[in-house]
């Protein structure tokens, strides 16, 4: 029997009583045979065209989702940053020997040890030690060096370089980390730098990224990336200079620093310095003018004005009288990242390779004067 001969399919034959009863009940709702609309039989159902209201609602949902995602990311970043900057008071730092002999408290360093507040670490003639600066950075201590952790806690970490050379890289607000010498201190402004010193405090600082403030009341210097500065045993800092400065410029600058700036504004030695200056040496000239405003009365002011022509020039009179903020337009025109935007130096937050800290030539420690 063909199933399509069944009454349910083709009304052929006799239907069962229940089926006939159901047919009678539904008969008033039946559509007459042969009167089905062609469109109903042929045309497929299509989705209604989106209205402007629906499109607007969809765009709103997408925008709201993006905003919520960005807000969640910002909140997570804020929580991570707060965790990075926080540090329990007096908690020790993680320390490890990268190579050679490293001693702490007079004994060989053991795996997993921490350098406590007040503790000292020393390296042998072939040793290099790695210290985690809380959660904000990293420090490497070179061979034949000694260092003491003097203070550590949220917002303030200080070490003292007793002798030798260190490299540090920090990603934190200005002033969170500092290195003390016998009569001066180097304050990190969110950067990477190397610092070396003998037992008297004479040494040199070189900045690889960001800025470092170094010196004491007798002479401070703001040192930007790509620059170096000499440090004297009396704690005073020299004038920073670009690493690409000529030997003649560096020698003339050292002579000027040795005389503590006690030269007339039109002195022949200052003229020689200016004759060898390049636009990249503007950091040195501006630092001299910051320390010795009277030099604005001579050609140094004019040379700076030529080097920084894109910035509005401060009035010569304001500089001569040492007006606060008079030199700000020129400082802001220097081609270096702003110290207050330390978070843009995010590469400083990444871990360094084992040989990244002390690559390149060693900076000579100046002789004591």
Coordinates of C-alpha atoms in Angstrom, one line a residue:
X1 CA 0.0 0.0 0.0
X2 CA 1.3 3.4 -0.9
X3 CA 1.3 5.7 2.2
X4 CA 0.0 8.6 0.0
X5 CA -3.2 6.6 -0.7
X6 CA -4.0 7.0 3.0
X7 CA -7.0 9.2 3.8
X8 CA -4.8 11.5 5.9
X9 CA -2.7 12.4 2.8
X10 CA -5.1 12.3 -0.1
X11 CA -8.6 11.7 1.3
X12 CA -8.7 8.4 -0.5
X13 CA -10.8 5.7 1.0
X14 CA -12.5 5.9 4.3
X15 CA -11.0 7.8 7.2
X16 CA -11.1 6.7 10.8
X17 CA -13.8 8.1 13.0
X18 CA -11.4 10.3 15.1
X19 CA -9.9 11.7 11.9
X20 CA -13.3 12.5 10.4
X21 CA -14.4 14.2 13.6
X22 CA -11.2 16.4 13.6
X23 CA -11.8 17.3 10.0
X24 CA -15.3 18.5 10.7
X25 CA -14.1 20.6 13.6
X26 CA -11.4 22.3 11.5
X27 CA -13.5 22.7 8.3
X28 CA -14.6 26.3 9.1
X29 CA -11.0 27.4 9.0
X30 CA -10.0 25.7 5.8
X31 CA -8.9 27.7 2.7
X32 CA -10.8 26.9 -0.5
X33 CA -8.9 24.6 -2.8
X34 CA -7.1 26.3 -5.7
X35 CA -7.2 29.8 -4.1
X36 CA -3.7 29.8 -2.4
X37 CA -1.9 33.1 -3.2
X38 CA 0.9 32.5 -5.7
X39 CA 3.3 34.6 -3.5
X40 CA 2.5 32.4 -0.6
X41 CA 3.4 29.2 -2.5
X42 CA 6.5 30.5 -4.3
X43 CA 8.1 33.5 -2.5
X44 CA 10.4 32.7 0.4
X45 CA 10.1 34.5 3.6
X46 CA 12.5 37.4 3.9
X47 CA 13.7 39.2 7.0
X48 CA 12.2 42.6 7.6
X49 CA 14.4 45.5 6.5
X50 CA 16.2 47.0 9.5
X51 CA 14.7 50.3 10.6
X52 CA 16.7 53.3 11.7
X53 CA 15.7 52.6 15.3
X54 CA 17.1 49.1 15.1
X55 CA 20.3 50.2 13.5
X56 CA 20.7 52.9 16.1
X57 CA 20.1 50.4 18.9
X58 CA 22.7 48.0 17.4
X59 CA 25.3 50.8 17.2
X60 CA 24.5 51.8 20.8
X61 CA 25.1 48.2 22.0
X62 CA 28.4 48.0 20.2
X63 CA 29.6 51.4 21.5
X64 CA 28.5 50.4 25.0
X65 CA 30.3 47.1 24.8
X66 CA 33.5 48.9 23.7
X67 CA 33.2 51.4 26.4
X68 CA 32.7 48.7 29.0
X69 CA 35.7 46.8 27.7
X70 CA 37.9 49.9 27.8
X71 CA 36.7 50.8 31.3
X72 CA 37.5 47.2 32.5
X73 CA 41.0 47.4 30.9
X74 CA 41.7 50.8 32.6
X75 CA 40.6 49.5 35.9
X76 CA 42.8 46.4 35.6
X77 CA 45.7 48.6 34.6
X78 CA 45.2 50.9 37.6
X79 CA 45.1 47.9 39.9
X80 CA 48.2 46.4 38.4
X81 CA 50.0 49.8 38.7
X82 CA 49.0 50.2 42.3
X83 CA 50.3 46.7 43.1
X84 CA 53.6 47.5 41.3
X85 CA 54.2 50.7 43.2
X86 CA 53.2 49.3 46.6
X87 CA 55.9 47.6 48.8
X88 CA 55.8 46.6 52.5
X89 CA 58.1 48.7 54.7
X90 CA 61.5 47.3 55.2
X91 CA 60.8 44.2 53.1
X92 CA 64.0 42.9 51.5
X93 CA 64.8 42.8 47.8
X94 CA 65.3 39.6 45.7
X95 CA 68.9 39.2 44.8
X96 CA 70.8 36.7 42.7
X97 CA 74.4 36.1 41.5
X98 CA 74.5 36.3 37.7
X99 CA 78.1 35.2 37.6
X100 CA 81.3 35.1 39.7
X101 CA 81.6 35.7 43.4
X102 CA 78.8 37.6 45.2
X103 CA 78.8 38.0 49.0
X104 CA 76.2 39.3 51.4
X105 CA 76.9 40.0 55.1
X106 CA 80.4 38.7 54.5
X107 CA 79.2 35.2 53.3
X108 CA 78.7 33.8 49.9
X109 CA 75.2 34.6 48.5
X110 CA 72.8 31.6 48.7
X111 CA 69.9 31.0 46.3
X112 CA 66.6 32.6 47.3
X113 CA 68.2 35.1 49.8
X114 CA 66.9 38.7 50.1
X115 CA 68.9 41.8 50.8
X116 CA 67.4 43.3 53.9
X117 CA 67.1 47.0 54.7
X118 CA 70.5 48.0 56.1
X119 CA 72.2 45.0 54.5
X120 CA 75.2 45.1 52.2
X121 CA 76.2 43.2 49.1
X122 CA 79.6 43.0 47.4
X123 CA 80.9 41.5 44.2
X124 CA 84.3 40.0 43.5
X125 CA 86.5 40.9 40.6
X126 CA 84.5 38.6 38.3
X127 CA 81.1 39.0 40.0
X128 CA 77.8 40.5 38.8
X129 CA 74.7 40.6 41.1
X130 CA 71.1 41.3 40.1
X131 CA 68.7 42.9 42.5
X132 CA 64.9 43.5 42.1
X133 CA 64.1 47.1 43.1
X134 CA 60.9 46.1 45.0
X135 CA 58.5 45.7 42.0
X136 CA 59.4 48.9 40.2
X137 CA 62.7 47.9 38.5
X138 CA 66.0 46.2 38.4
X139 CA 69.6 46.9 39.5
X140 CA 72.8 45.2 38.4
X141 CA 76.0 45.5 40.5
X142 CA 79.2 45.2 38.5
X143 CA 82.4 43.6 39.5
X144 CA 84.4 45.0 42.5
X145 CA 81.4 46.9 43.8
X146 CA 79.7 47.3 47.2
X147 CA 76.2 48.5 47.8
X148 CA 73.9 49.0 50.8
X149 CA 70.1 49.0 50.9
X150 CA 69.3 51.9 53.2
X151 CA 65.6 52.4 52.8
X152 CA 62.7 50.6 51.1
X153 CA 59.0 51.1 51.2
X154 CA 56.1 52.3 49.1
X155 CA 57.1 55.4 47.2
X156 CA 60.7 55.6 48.5
X157 CA 63.6 53.2 47.8
X158 CA 67.2 54.3 48.5
X159 CA 70.5 52.5 48.1
X160 CA 74.1 53.7 48.7
X161 CA 76.8 52.9 46.3
X162 CA 79.9 52.5 48.5
X163 CA 82.2 51.8 45.6
X164 CA 82.1 50.5 42.1
X165 CA 79.5 50.6 39.3
X166 CA 75.8 49.9 39.0
X167 CA 73.1 49.9 36.3
X168 CA 69.5 50.5 37.1
X169 CA 66.3 50.6 35.2
X170 CA 63.1 51.9 36.8
X171 CA 59.5 52.3 35.7
X172 CA 57.9 54.5 38.4
X173 CA 57.1 58.1 39.2
X174 CA 60.0 60.5 39.7
X175 CA 61.8 60.2 43.0
X176 CA 60.7 56.7 43.9
X177 CA 64.3 55.4 43.5
X178 CA 67.6 57.0 44.4
X179 CA 71.3 56.2 44.7
X180 CA 73.3 57.9 47.4
X181 CA 77.0 58.6 47.2
X182 CA 79.2 60.0 50.0
X183 CA 78.1 63.6 49.4
X184 CA 75.5 63.5 46.7
X185 CA 72.4 61.6 45.4
X186 CA 71.1 60.6 42.0
X187 CA 67.3 60.6 41.8
X188 CA 65.6 58.6 39.2
X189 CA 63.0 60.3 37.1
X190 CA 61.7 57.1 35.5
X191 CA 64.7 56.0 33.5
X192 CA 67.7 53.7 32.8
X193 CA 71.2 54.8 33.8
X194 CA 74.7 53.7 34.9
X195 CA 76.5 55.2 37.9
X196 CA 80.1 54.7 39.0
X197 CA 82.0 56.0 41.9
X198 CA 85.1 55.5 43.9
X199 CA 85.1 55.5 47.7
X200 CA 85.3 59.3 47.8
X201 CA 82.3 59.8 45.7
X202 CA 84.1 61.0 42.5
X203 CA 82.5 59.3 39.5
X204 CA 80.2 59.7 36.5
X205 CA 76.6 59.2 35.6
X206 CA 75.3 58.2 32.2
X207 CA 71.6 58.2 31.3
X208 CA 70.2 55.8 28.7
X209 CA 66.5 56.7 28.9
X210 CA 64.5 59.3 30.8
X211 CA 66.1 61.8 33.2
X212 CA 68.2 61.7 36.4
X213 CA 68.6 64.6 38.9
X214 CA 72.0 64.4 40.4
X215 CA 74.0 66.7 42.8
X216 CA 73.5 68.5 46.1
X217 CA 73.0 72.1 47.2
X218 CA 76.5 72.9 45.8
X219 CA 75.5 72.1 42.2
X220 CA 72.7 70.0 40.7
X221 CA 72.3 68.8 37.2
X222 CA 69.3 67.4 35.2
X223 CA 70.8 64.7 33.0
X224 CA 68.7 63.5 30.0
X225 CA 69.0 60.3 28.0
X226 CA 72.0 60.2 25.8
X227 CA 74.0 62.4 28.1
X228 CA 76.6 62.0 30.9
X229 CA 77.9 64.1 33.8
X230 CA 81.0 64.0 36.0
X231 CA 80.7 63.9 39.7
X232 CA 83.2 65.4 42.1
X233 CA 84.2 64.1 45.5
X234 CA 82.8 67.2 47.1
X235 CA 79.4 66.2 45.9
X236 CA 79.0 68.8 43.2
X237 CA 77.9 67.7 39.7
X238 CA 79.6 69.0 36.6
X239 CA 77.7 70.2 33.5
X240 CA 76.0 67.4 31.6
X241 CA 77.0 66.9 28.0
X242 CA 75.8 64.8 25.1
X243 CA 77.6 61.5 24.5
X244 CA 78.4 62.6 21.0
X245 CA 80.0 65.9 22.0
X246 CA 83.5 66.5 20.5
X247 CA 86.6 66.0 22.7
X248 CA 87.3 69.8 22.4
X249 CA 83.9 70.7 23.7
X250 CA 84.1 68.3 26.6
X251 CA 87.5 69.6 27.6
X252 CA 86.4 73.2 27.4
X253 CA 83.3 72.3 29.5
X254 CA 85.5 70.6 32.1
X255 CA 87.7 73.7 32.3
X256 CA 84.7 75.9 32.8
X257 CA 83.4 73.6 35.6
X258 CA 86.8 73.5 37.3
X259 CA 86.6 77.3 37.6
X260 CA 83.0 77.0 39.0
X261 CA 81.8 79.4 36.3
X262 CA 83.9 82.3 37.6
X263 CA 84.5 83.6 34.1
X264 CA 83.3 86.8 32.4
X265 CA 80.4 86.3 30.0
X266 CA 82.6 87.2 27.1
X267 CA 85.7 85.3 28.2
X268 CA 87.8 83.8 25.4
X269 CA 87.6 80.3 27.0
X270 CA 83.8 80.5 26.9
X271 CA 84.1 81.6 23.2
X272 CA 86.1 78.5 22.5
X273 CA 83.4 76.4 24.1
X274 CA 80.7 78.0 22.0
X275 CA 82.7 77.7 18.8
X276 CA 82.7 73.9 19.2
X277 CA 79.0 73.6 20.2
X278 CA 76.5 71.7 18.1
X279 CA 72.7 71.9 18.3
X280 CA 72.9 68.6 20.3
X281 CA 75.0 70.4 22.9
X282 CA 72.1 72.8 23.8
X283 CA 71.6 70.7 27.0
X284 CA 75.1 71.8 28.2
X285 CA 74.6 75.5 27.3
X286 CA 71.2 75.6 28.9
X287 CA 72.5 73.9 32.1
X288 CA 75.3 76.5 32.3
X289 CA 72.8 79.4 31.9
X290 CA 70.6 77.8 34.5
X291 CA 73.5 77.8 37.0
X292 CA 75.1 81.1 36.0
X293 CA 72.3 83.5 34.8
X294 CA 74.9 86.3 34.4
X295 CA 76.1 84.5 31.3
X296 CA 73.0 85.7 29.5
X297 CA 74.8 89.0 29.1
X298 CA 77.2 87.4 26.5
X299 CA 77.1 85.2 23.4
X300 CA 75.9 82.1 25.2
X301 CA 72.4 83.5 25.2
X302 CA 72.6 84.2 21.5
X303 CA 73.9 80.7 20.6
X304 CA 71.1 79.1 22.6
X305 CA 68.5 81.3 20.8
X306 CA 69.9 80.1 17.5
X307 CA 69.9 76.4 18.5
X308 CA 66.3 76.6 19.9
X309 CA 64.8 78.9 17.4
X310 CA 61.6 77.0 17.2
X311 CA 60.7 78.0 20.8
X312 CA 59.8 81.4 22.1
X313 CA 63.0 83.0 23.5
X314 CA 62.9 84.2 27.1
X315 CA 63.9 87.8 27.6
X316 CA 67.6 88.4 28.3
X317 CA 66.6 90.6 31.2
X318 CA 64.5 87.9 32.8
X319 CA 67.3 85.4 32.6
X320 CA 69.9 87.8 33.9
X321 CA 67.9 88.5 37.1
X322 CA 67.2 84.8 37.5
X323 CA 63.4 85.0 37.2
X324 CA 61.7 81.7 38.1
X325 CA 60.6 79.8 35.1
X326 CA 62.3 82.2 32.7
X327 CA 64.1 79.3 30.9
X328 CA 61.1 76.9 30.8
X329 CA 60.4 77.5 27.1
X330 CA 63.9 76.4 26.2
X331 CA 63.9 73.4 28.6
X332 CA 60.6 72.3 27.0
X333 CA 62.1 72.7 23.5
X334 CA 64.9 70.2 24.1
X335 CA 64.4 66.9 22.2
X336 CA 64.0 64.7 25.2
X337 CA 60.9 63.0 26.8
X338 CA 59.3 64.9 29.6
X339 CA 60.2 63.7 33.0
X340 CA 56.5 64.0 34.2
X341 CA 55.5 61.5 31.4
X342 CA 57.4 58.6 32.9
X343 CA 54.7 56.1 32.0
X344 CA 55.5 56.6 28.3
X345 CA 58.9 54.9 28.9
X346 CA 57.1 51.6 29.3
X347 CA 60.0 49.7 27.8
X348 CA 61.8 50.3 31.1
X349 CA 59.2 48.0 32.7
X350 CA 60.4 45.0 30.7
X351 CA 63.1 42.6 32.1
X352 CA 66.6 43.0 30.9
X353 CA 68.8 40.3 29.4
X354 CA 71.7 39.0 31.5
X355 CA 74.2 41.0 29.5
X356 CA 72.2 44.1 28.8
X357 CA 73.3 46.2 31.7
X358 CA 77.0 46.8 31.2
X359 CA 77.3 46.7 27.4
X360 CA 79.4 49.5 25.8
X361 CA 82.5 51.4 27.0
X362 CA 83.1 52.1 30.6
X363 CA 82.8 55.8 31.5
X364 CA 86.1 57.1 33.0
X365 CA 86.0 58.2 36.6
X366 CA 87.4 61.7 36.7
X367 CA 90.4 62.5 38.8
X368 CA 89.9 64.2 42.1
X369 CA 90.6 68.0 42.0

